[in-house]
XYZ file of C-alpha atoms in Angstrom:
62
model
C -0.143 0.059 0.136
C 1.330 3.416 -0.943
C 1.848 5.957 2.038
C -0.992 8.093 1.253
C -3.555 4.995 1.560
C -3.987 4.235 -1.752
C -3.485 0.820 -2.937
C -1.735 1.362 -6.440
C -0.337 4.390 -8.559
C -3.538 3.922 -10.971
C -5.606 4.942 -7.965
C -3.427 7.690 -7.006
C -3.522 8.979 -10.657
C -7.506 8.924 -10.935
C -7.962 10.300 -7.504
C -5.667 13.209 -8.288
C -7.607 13.711 -11.720
C -10.923 13.910 -10.008
C -9.745 16.155 -7.491
C -8.159 18.258 -10.025
C -11.479 18.374 -11.866
C -13.451 19.569 -8.652
C -15.004 16.072 -7.752
C -15.981 16.074 -4.209
C -15.710 12.553 -3.285
C -18.263 12.534 -0.615
C -20.848 12.331 -3.322
C -19.359 9.606 -5.180
C -17.889 6.061 -4.839
C -14.662 4.717 -6.666
C -14.472 0.728 -7.225
C -10.888 0.158 -8.555
C -10.101 -2.946 -10.595
C -6.350 -3.141 -11.878
C -5.892 0.143 -13.864
C -9.545 1.035 -14.056
C -11.695 2.845 -11.894
C -15.540 3.293 -11.842
C -16.834 6.326 -10.454
C -20.465 6.256 -9.317
C -22.540 9.184 -8.256
C -25.398 9.291 -5.606
C -27.958 8.404 -8.583
C -26.318 5.196 -9.510
C -24.806 7.001 -12.809
C -21.062 5.850 -13.419
C -18.221 6.579 -15.628
C -15.105 4.311 -16.034
C -11.494 5.924 -15.855
C -8.392 4.353 -16.997
C -4.999 5.002 -16.040
C -2.454 4.441 -18.990
C 0.795 3.110 -17.593
C 2.722 3.960 -20.654
C 1.533 7.693 -21.279
C 1.112 7.989 -17.542
C -2.374 9.672 -18.023
C -5.897 9.001 -17.148
C -8.736 9.156 -19.602
C -12.402 8.166 -19.697
C -13.152 4.865 -21.246
C -15.665 4.814 -24.131
């Protein structure tokens, strides 16, 4: 486990992007599976974000 409580670099990168986008996590849940994170809101709507280890960036999965 990383010192900041994240279980992976992918989770760290995704949460960092969400914070930079102004997402307030108390209104959302994030479920990580490997390098993908599914962000779900209080209405049950969700998006999947992917961490690209090669390019070191996070993008929305289409």
